[in-house]
XYZ file of C-alpha atoms in Angstrom:
485
model
C -17.429 44.702 -81.985
C -16.811 43.529 -85.585
C -20.023 42.754 -87.431
C -19.137 39.115 -88.054
C -18.498 38.481 -84.343
C -21.710 40.220 -83.333
C -23.652 38.138 -85.807
C -22.015 34.993 -84.496
C -23.121 35.711 -80.944
C -26.626 36.804 -81.866
C -27.622 34.380 -84.602
C -28.034 30.901 -83.143
C -30.217 29.200 -85.711
C -30.871 25.546 -86.330
C -29.599 24.533 -89.771
C -28.901 21.345 -91.675
C -25.389 20.004 -92.191
C -23.874 18.028 -94.988
C -23.406 14.327 -94.427
C -19.684 15.003 -94.096
C -20.251 16.378 -90.601
C -20.667 12.931 -89.052
C -17.900 10.583 -87.954
C -16.717 8.055 -90.481
C -18.129 4.513 -90.400
C -21.610 5.637 -89.410
C -24.559 4.769 -91.594
C -28.181 5.878 -91.634
C -29.529 2.829 -89.806
C -27.123 3.341 -86.899
C -27.639 7.072 -86.432
C -30.785 7.196 -84.352
C -31.969 10.674 -83.415
C -29.790 13.729 -83.902
C -29.398 17.213 -82.483
C -27.949 20.216 -84.205
C -26.855 23.704 -83.214
C -24.721 26.628 -84.257
C -21.690 27.930 -82.420
C -18.955 30.543 -82.872
C -15.427 29.521 -83.800
C -12.414 30.431 -85.869
C -12.519 27.018 -87.581
C -15.493 24.766 -88.321
C -15.268 20.978 -88.174
C -16.393 18.300 -90.584
C -16.741 15.459 -88.042
C -18.134 15.179 -84.544
C -19.071 12.846 -81.725
C -20.427 12.975 -78.176
C -18.531 11.962 -75.049
C -21.274 9.412 -74.360
C -20.201 7.571 -77.511
C -16.994 6.690 -75.678
C -18.536 5.481 -72.444
C -18.797 8.837 -70.699
C -21.081 8.946 -67.650
C -22.231 12.341 -66.398
C -23.242 11.413 -62.861
C -20.581 13.476 -61.069
C -18.912 10.415 -59.487
C -17.773 8.165 -62.352
C -14.318 8.980 -63.705
C -14.392 9.979 -67.373
C -10.653 10.395 -67.877
C -10.412 7.334 -70.134
C -13.532 8.361 -72.028
C -12.110 11.807 -72.805
C -8.799 10.408 -73.948
C -10.452 7.683 -76.035
C -12.626 10.315 -77.692
C -9.663 12.560 -78.506
C -7.618 9.626 -79.771
C -10.425 8.486 -82.053
C -11.265 11.955 -83.370
C -7.609 12.772 -84.042
C -7.802 10.622 -87.196
C -9.891 13.341 -88.844
C -7.270 16.085 -88.496
C -6.464 16.008 -92.200
C -10.105 15.539 -93.220
C -11.812 18.665 -91.970
C -11.085 18.268 -88.272
C -13.407 17.087 -85.522
C -15.432 18.199 -82.525
C -16.104 16.429 -79.232
C -19.445 17.433 -77.738
C -19.838 17.231 -73.955
C -23.601 16.943 -73.248
C -25.512 18.019 -70.126
C -24.271 16.325 -66.970
C -21.488 16.418 -64.395
C -18.402 14.850 -65.911
C -15.727 13.959 -63.366
C -12.319 13.702 -65.010
C -8.610 13.859 -64.498
C -6.254 15.472 -66.965
C -6.590 14.744 -70.685
C -4.715 15.938 -73.772
C -6.115 17.567 -76.887
C -5.169 17.088 -80.535
C -4.801 19.323 -83.599
C -7.693 20.557 -85.769
C -10.000 19.803 -82.870
C -12.814 21.478 -80.940
C -13.921 20.632 -77.405
C -17.480 21.958 -76.922
C -19.345 22.040 -73.596
C -23.137 22.220 -73.529
C -24.549 25.001 -71.363
C -25.572 22.376 -68.779
C -22.307 20.455 -68.934
C -19.918 20.666 -65.979
C -16.411 19.231 -66.084
C -15.408 18.369 -62.526
C -11.670 18.077 -61.897
C -10.820 14.835 -60.117
C -9.605 14.971 -56.532
C -7.582 11.798 -57.090
C -3.967 12.895 -57.582
C -3.211 9.636 -59.424
C -5.241 11.073 -62.312
C -2.786 13.963 -62.651
C 0.515 13.104 -64.321
C 3.640 14.941 -63.199
C 5.502 16.672 -66.027
C 8.752 18.587 -66.344
C 8.959 22.222 -65.244
C 8.628 24.855 -67.919
C 12.024 25.523 -69.566
C 11.656 29.289 -69.153
C 10.999 28.862 -65.406
C 13.520 26.199 -64.446
C 11.322 24.799 -61.676
C 7.727 24.585 -60.603
C 6.064 27.809 -59.523
C 4.955 26.388 -56.157
C 7.877 24.062 -55.420
C 11.153 22.909 -56.890
C 10.975 20.220 -59.537
C 8.046 19.189 -61.701
C 4.405 20.124 -61.843
C 1.056 18.429 -62.151
C -0.237 18.507 -65.703
C -3.181 20.810 -66.354
C -6.755 19.527 -66.493
C -7.019 20.284 -70.213
C -3.592 20.149 -71.818
C -2.029 20.285 -75.249
C 1.431 20.753 -76.748
C 2.763 21.150 -80.292
C -0.737 21.573 -81.690
C -2.309 23.534 -84.514
C -5.886 24.817 -84.666
C -7.318 23.999 -81.231
C -10.647 25.310 -79.908
C -12.019 24.968 -76.369
C -15.477 26.499 -76.257
C -19.118 25.970 -75.405
C -22.497 27.455 -74.742
C -21.144 28.824 -71.457
C -20.531 25.328 -70.123
C -18.557 25.035 -66.882
C -15.142 23.717 -65.894
C -14.865 23.375 -62.113
C -11.346 22.788 -60.826
C -12.569 21.904 -57.298
C -9.438 23.644 -56.080
C -10.030 23.862 -52.339
C -8.006 20.754 -51.497
C -5.104 22.093 -53.562
C -5.324 25.498 -51.864
C -5.239 23.834 -48.434
C -2.150 21.812 -49.356
C -0.479 24.958 -50.630
C -1.163 26.823 -47.386
C 0.036 23.869 -45.284
C 3.219 23.394 -47.341
C 2.159 19.861 -48.283
C 2.557 20.128 -52.055
C 5.056 17.743 -53.588
C 4.730 19.365 -57.011
C 3.324 22.595 -58.419
C -0.479 22.723 -58.611
C -2.222 22.100 -61.959
C -3.886 24.787 -64.061
C -7.310 24.391 -65.653
C -6.196 24.945 -69.261
C -2.658 25.012 -70.614
C -1.652 24.965 -74.270
C 2.074 24.898 -75.114
C 4.162 25.325 -78.273
C 1.011 25.678 -80.354
C -0.630 28.024 -82.841
C -4.152 29.102 -83.753
C -5.877 28.659 -80.397
C -9.357 29.731 -79.321
C -10.646 29.502 -75.739
C -14.106 31.008 -75.438
C -17.645 31.060 -74.011
C -16.997 29.070 -70.847
C -17.311 29.491 -67.095
C -14.209 28.490 -65.153
C -14.544 27.897 -61.413
C -12.191 27.214 -58.508
C -8.986 26.477 -60.373
C -6.253 24.843 -58.260
C -3.968 27.642 -59.497
C -3.870 29.655 -62.745
C -6.960 29.294 -64.929
C -5.851 29.795 -68.540
C -2.179 29.547 -69.504
C -1.215 29.754 -73.178
C 2.578 29.507 -73.349
C 5.164 29.490 -76.159
C 2.265 29.901 -78.578
C 0.986 32.261 -81.272
C -2.331 33.442 -82.666
C -4.349 33.005 -79.484
C -7.912 34.240 -78.917
C -9.421 34.164 -75.416
C -12.971 35.453 -75.515
C -16.170 35.514 -73.477
C -14.872 33.747 -70.355
C -16.336 34.035 -66.883
C -13.651 33.121 -64.350
C -14.576 32.849 -60.667
C -12.591 31.923 -57.578
C -12.693 33.034 -53.932
C -10.756 36.283 -53.632
C -8.625 34.681 -50.907
C -7.679 31.618 -52.996
C -3.922 31.475 -53.702
C -2.560 32.217 -57.183
C -5.856 31.760 -59.020
C -4.803 34.122 -61.816
C -7.395 34.512 -64.545
C -5.562 34.531 -67.890
C -1.767 34.365 -68.170
C -0.382 34.824 -71.704
C 3.209 33.637 -71.347
C 5.877 33.961 -74.078
C 3.083 34.296 -76.633
C 2.849 36.326 -79.845
C -0.336 37.747 -81.336
C -2.895 37.253 -78.570
C -6.382 38.725 -78.164
C -8.193 38.696 -74.805
C -11.646 40.262 -74.811
C -15.092 40.307 -73.197
C -14.100 38.473 -70.010
C -15.382 38.777 -66.428
C -12.929 37.692 -63.738
C -13.148 37.447 -59.948
C -9.821 36.189 -58.700
C -7.534 35.561 -55.764
C -4.641 36.905 -57.822
C -4.045 38.986 -60.947
C -6.918 38.914 -63.425
C -4.516 39.141 -66.361
C -0.836 38.355 -65.735
C 1.463 38.847 -68.719
C 4.611 36.741 -68.413
C 7.701 35.519 -70.280
C 9.963 33.437 -68.058
C 11.772 33.674 -64.748
C 15.257 35.123 -64.203
C 18.155 33.270 -65.872
C 15.817 30.623 -67.310
C 13.632 33.199 -69.031
C 16.664 35.114 -70.271
C 18.164 31.948 -71.778
C 14.874 30.832 -73.337
C 14.438 34.303 -74.806
C 10.819 34.192 -75.954
C 8.911 37.440 -75.298
C 5.220 38.083 -75.036
C 4.323 40.647 -77.686
C 1.445 41.926 -79.782
C -1.133 41.447 -77.053
C -4.599 43.022 -77.089
C -6.777 43.175 -73.944
C -10.195 44.786 -74.223
C -13.590 44.892 -72.508
C -12.391 43.247 -69.314
C -14.169 43.419 -65.951
C -12.081 42.445 -62.947
C -12.524 42.089 -59.186
C -9.352 41.223 -57.273
C -9.038 42.872 -53.845
C -5.490 41.638 -53.232
C -3.935 41.804 -56.701
C -3.824 43.629 -60.010
C -6.321 43.914 -62.816
C -3.479 43.739 -65.351
C -0.008 42.708 -64.179
C 3.112 42.733 -66.330
C 5.464 40.234 -64.676
C 6.832 39.376 -62.339
C 8.221 36.620 -64.575
C 9.126 38.841 -67.546
C 12.728 37.863 -68.264
C 12.084 36.999 -71.896
C 10.579 40.442 -72.455
C 7.110 41.976 -72.791
C 6.306 44.464 -75.546
C 3.462 45.992 -77.513
C 0.598 45.419 -75.091
C -2.635 47.314 -75.790
C -5.394 47.379 -73.189
C -8.623 49.368 -73.456
C -12.153 49.549 -72.090
C -11.275 48.001 -68.732
C -13.511 48.077 -65.634
C -11.754 47.464 -62.319
C -13.835 47.032 -59.168
C -12.513 46.606 -55.625
C -9.026 45.643 -56.746
C -5.587 46.300 -55.335
C -4.177 48.044 -58.411
C -5.292 48.842 -61.918
C -2.061 48.265 -63.836
C 1.041 46.884 -62.151
C 4.552 46.257 -63.452
C 6.398 43.683 -61.320
C 10.123 43.116 -61.732
C 13.418 43.009 -59.825
C 17.186 42.896 -60.047
C 18.071 39.571 -61.677
C 15.054 39.515 -63.971
C 16.743 41.048 -66.991
C 14.408 41.317 -69.964
C 12.201 44.309 -70.596
C 8.693 45.727 -70.403
C 8.202 48.325 -73.119
C 5.616 49.854 -75.418
C 2.676 49.405 -73.080
C -0.540 51.285 -73.918
C -3.628 51.481 -71.686
C -6.668 53.691 -72.283
C -10.323 53.894 -71.328
C -9.973 52.364 -67.863
C -12.560 52.893 -65.106
C -11.526 52.052 -61.539
C -13.844 51.820 -58.543
C -12.426 51.290 -55.024
C -8.729 50.713 -55.503
C -5.663 50.699 -53.297
C -3.455 52.065 -56.078
C -4.450 53.171 -59.558
C -0.878 52.652 -60.825
C 1.837 50.519 -59.304
C 5.327 49.723 -60.520
C 7.541 47.508 -58.413
C 11.279 47.173 -59.014
C 11.980 45.087 -55.911
C 9.529 42.221 -56.321
C 12.114 39.543 -55.478
C 10.899 35.932 -55.633
C 13.690 34.145 -57.496
C 13.634 30.503 -58.688
C 17.052 29.878 -57.097
C 20.222 31.695 -56.083
C 21.828 31.438 -59.521
C 20.288 34.586 -60.945
C 22.615 37.275 -62.291
C 22.582 40.361 -60.028
C 23.741 42.379 -63.038
C 20.680 41.369 -65.085
C 18.686 44.578 -64.799
C 15.273 44.900 -66.453
C 14.497 47.693 -68.903
C 11.133 49.379 -68.288
C 10.298 52.072 -70.838
C 7.529 53.702 -72.868
C 4.627 53.012 -70.509
C 1.486 54.931 -71.522
C -1.745 55.483 -69.577
C -4.520 57.778 -70.799
C -8.237 58.572 -70.595
C -8.963 57.052 -67.193
C -11.216 57.773 -64.236
C -10.998 56.337 -60.748
C -12.965 56.748 -57.534
C -12.436 55.790 -53.896
C -8.696 55.333 -54.353
C -6.375 55.075 -51.343
C -3.258 56.222 -53.220
C -2.961 57.457 -56.802
C 0.329 55.774 -57.635
C 3.242 53.884 -56.173
C 6.009 53.985 -58.766
C 9.235 52.374 -57.586
C 12.016 51.822 -60.098
C 15.446 50.354 -59.398
C 18.298 52.570 -58.147
C 20.701 53.007 -61.039
C 18.132 51.492 -63.398
C 15.214 53.946 -63.556
C 11.940 53.193 -65.319
C 11.710 55.715 -68.164
C 9.264 57.059 -70.706
C 6.238 56.963 -68.401
C 3.357 58.994 -69.813
C 0.056 59.630 -67.976
C -2.549 61.818 -69.652
C -6.196 62.800 -69.085
C -6.613 60.860 -65.843
C -8.874 61.879 -62.952
C -8.496 60.072 -59.629
C -10.975 60.686 -56.808
C -9.386 59.826 -53.498
C -11.006 57.836 -50.708
C -12.019 59.555 -47.472
C -9.138 57.775 -45.732
C -6.558 58.255 -48.465
C -2.816 58.148 -47.830
C -1.137 61.433 -46.981
C 1.368 60.835 -49.782
C -0.793 60.620 -52.896
C 1.988 59.946 -55.402
C 5.094 58.021 -54.360
C 7.723 58.110 -57.126
C 11.314 56.861 -56.905
C 13.720 56.064 -59.741
C 11.164 56.810 -62.462
C 11.102 59.362 -65.274
C 8.284 60.604 -67.473
C 5.650 63.241 -68.146
C 2.002 63.922 -67.425
C -0.805 66.095 -68.749
C -4.298 66.724 -67.423
C -3.870 64.464 -64.396
C -5.776 65.052 -61.143
C -4.454 65.046 -58.468
C -1.184 66.497 -59.744
C 1.507 63.833 -60.095
C 4.918 63.801 -58.463
C 7.832 65.916 -59.711
C 9.238 62.932 -61.631
C 6.206 63.215 -63.945
C 6.077 66.972 -64.675
C 2.873 68.408 -66.126
C 3.355 69.365 -69.771
C 0.240 71.530 -69.900
C -3.167 71.190 -71.541
C -1.688 71.273 -75.040
C -0.053 67.930 -74.317
C -3.249 66.196 -73.230
C -3.346 64.006 -76.346
C 0.003 62.486 -75.440
C 0.464 58.854 -74.463
C -0.821 57.939 -77.904
C -2.540 54.601 -78.338
C -1.462 52.836 -81.563
C -4.057 53.200 -84.286
C -2.852 50.419 -86.571
C -4.358 47.029 -85.777
C -2.437 43.890 -84.941
C -2.655 40.746 -87.048
C -4.722 38.951 -84.395
C -7.488 41.536 -84.839
C -7.912 40.350 -88.418
C -8.726 36.786 -87.360
C -12.468 36.354 -87.855
C -14.927 34.366 -85.783
C -17.518 32.593 -87.906
C -20.742 30.727 -87.326
C -20.226 26.970 -87.455
C -22.833 24.226 -87.363
C -22.678 20.915 -85.572
C -24.894 17.876 -85.970
C -24.601 15.320 -83.205
C -25.496 11.778 -84.164
C -25.100 8.747 -81.951
C -24.458 6.060 -80.988
C -21.279 5.176 -82.873
C -21.385 1.987 -84.899
C -20.340 -1.207 -83.168
C -17.139 -1.556 -85.160
C -16.074 1.927 -84.010
C -16.852 1.193 -80.363
C -15.018 -2.117 -80.553
C -11.867 -0.332 -81.658
C -11.861 2.170 -78.764
């Protein structure tokens, strides 16, 4: 871990701030008592306020949707003057969806819990994503995410491991019963934005996907704990979607779907939109997902996925370690994928590639739009209690090529499949792999064991530094501020 990040996590000291760190229009007589703390962020803020300044009530039953939006609206005026932070204090804060603003930080106290409202009237319906053409659950629109932002710059959602609880059970039940009129909301979605940090939070029981940065760049997702019942539908952990320069690290995920799902649009809509996910780093991830993948590439990958680097991954009781999901009609590509240092414990498949995933948005997809899957590299891995080493299924007439597996030891379960490696329509090489792979991945010998090279040069997102920021909370706001809310 870089020294500056380590220092940021370890050194939480109380310090004094300059007077510029308080909201405008406050004066010394109106300040009352104040609290101060340090926190870790890419950008520090010059101004701040508490949700209680805007009428927030943390009793778990009072709706705070208007309070959140009033707070964001008020604090947005400081975007050009050092930015602002909204502090959510201890309490249970029931809320519907609210939007964020630029040069803004949302900070949750360690004893703060955001509770997603069960009242569907507090969830606006918005247009489907242009690279998807429809909602993921149903045709047409989708419910807006709990925390949402679009066309933003410099946005931080963080805390002292505060909690966001999506209270998703009612949504899951409607999904199973076919009662959804629109696609379920996500917990956090940021669109068409740049310079995003989502960190140091616990996310519980999302109605669907948890964290969804899309059409965005320079994204850091760090230190999240994401928990959902392993049988909950589509509760993916983190889904970078048509994003460039993204860093996901130090996260613990228990999920009913893929822990990390890398995406870039669906069939003809993704092809037309043409925005790939690229330059993605995933490191120090722990995942439990008995019915899905630790890292999935696809299935919506029609805009392309390239230059993905994953390392130091722990997979426990999951369906597959790394899975590529695609199909005829997807088009696009998955290429230049590098995974190393993965430990797998109790898996159905260590490696899985699927060329017949299906699941199309409509019947207008192009049957001649064949995906390109090439240069897929796995090395330095160990696995135990595995039912089947690999299930690698390309597309007839469109084989997956350039697969490289090196220095991998897989210990099979007592009731393992008779066929240990199942390989069709794939091409590649192997070296130092136990048990011996299929003929489509011929062993190149011990001299080739350093193959499947992991890129040594760093990506630009690795040069983005986390710093120690200081916040001084002072309240209440002056009467003339409150009267203008």
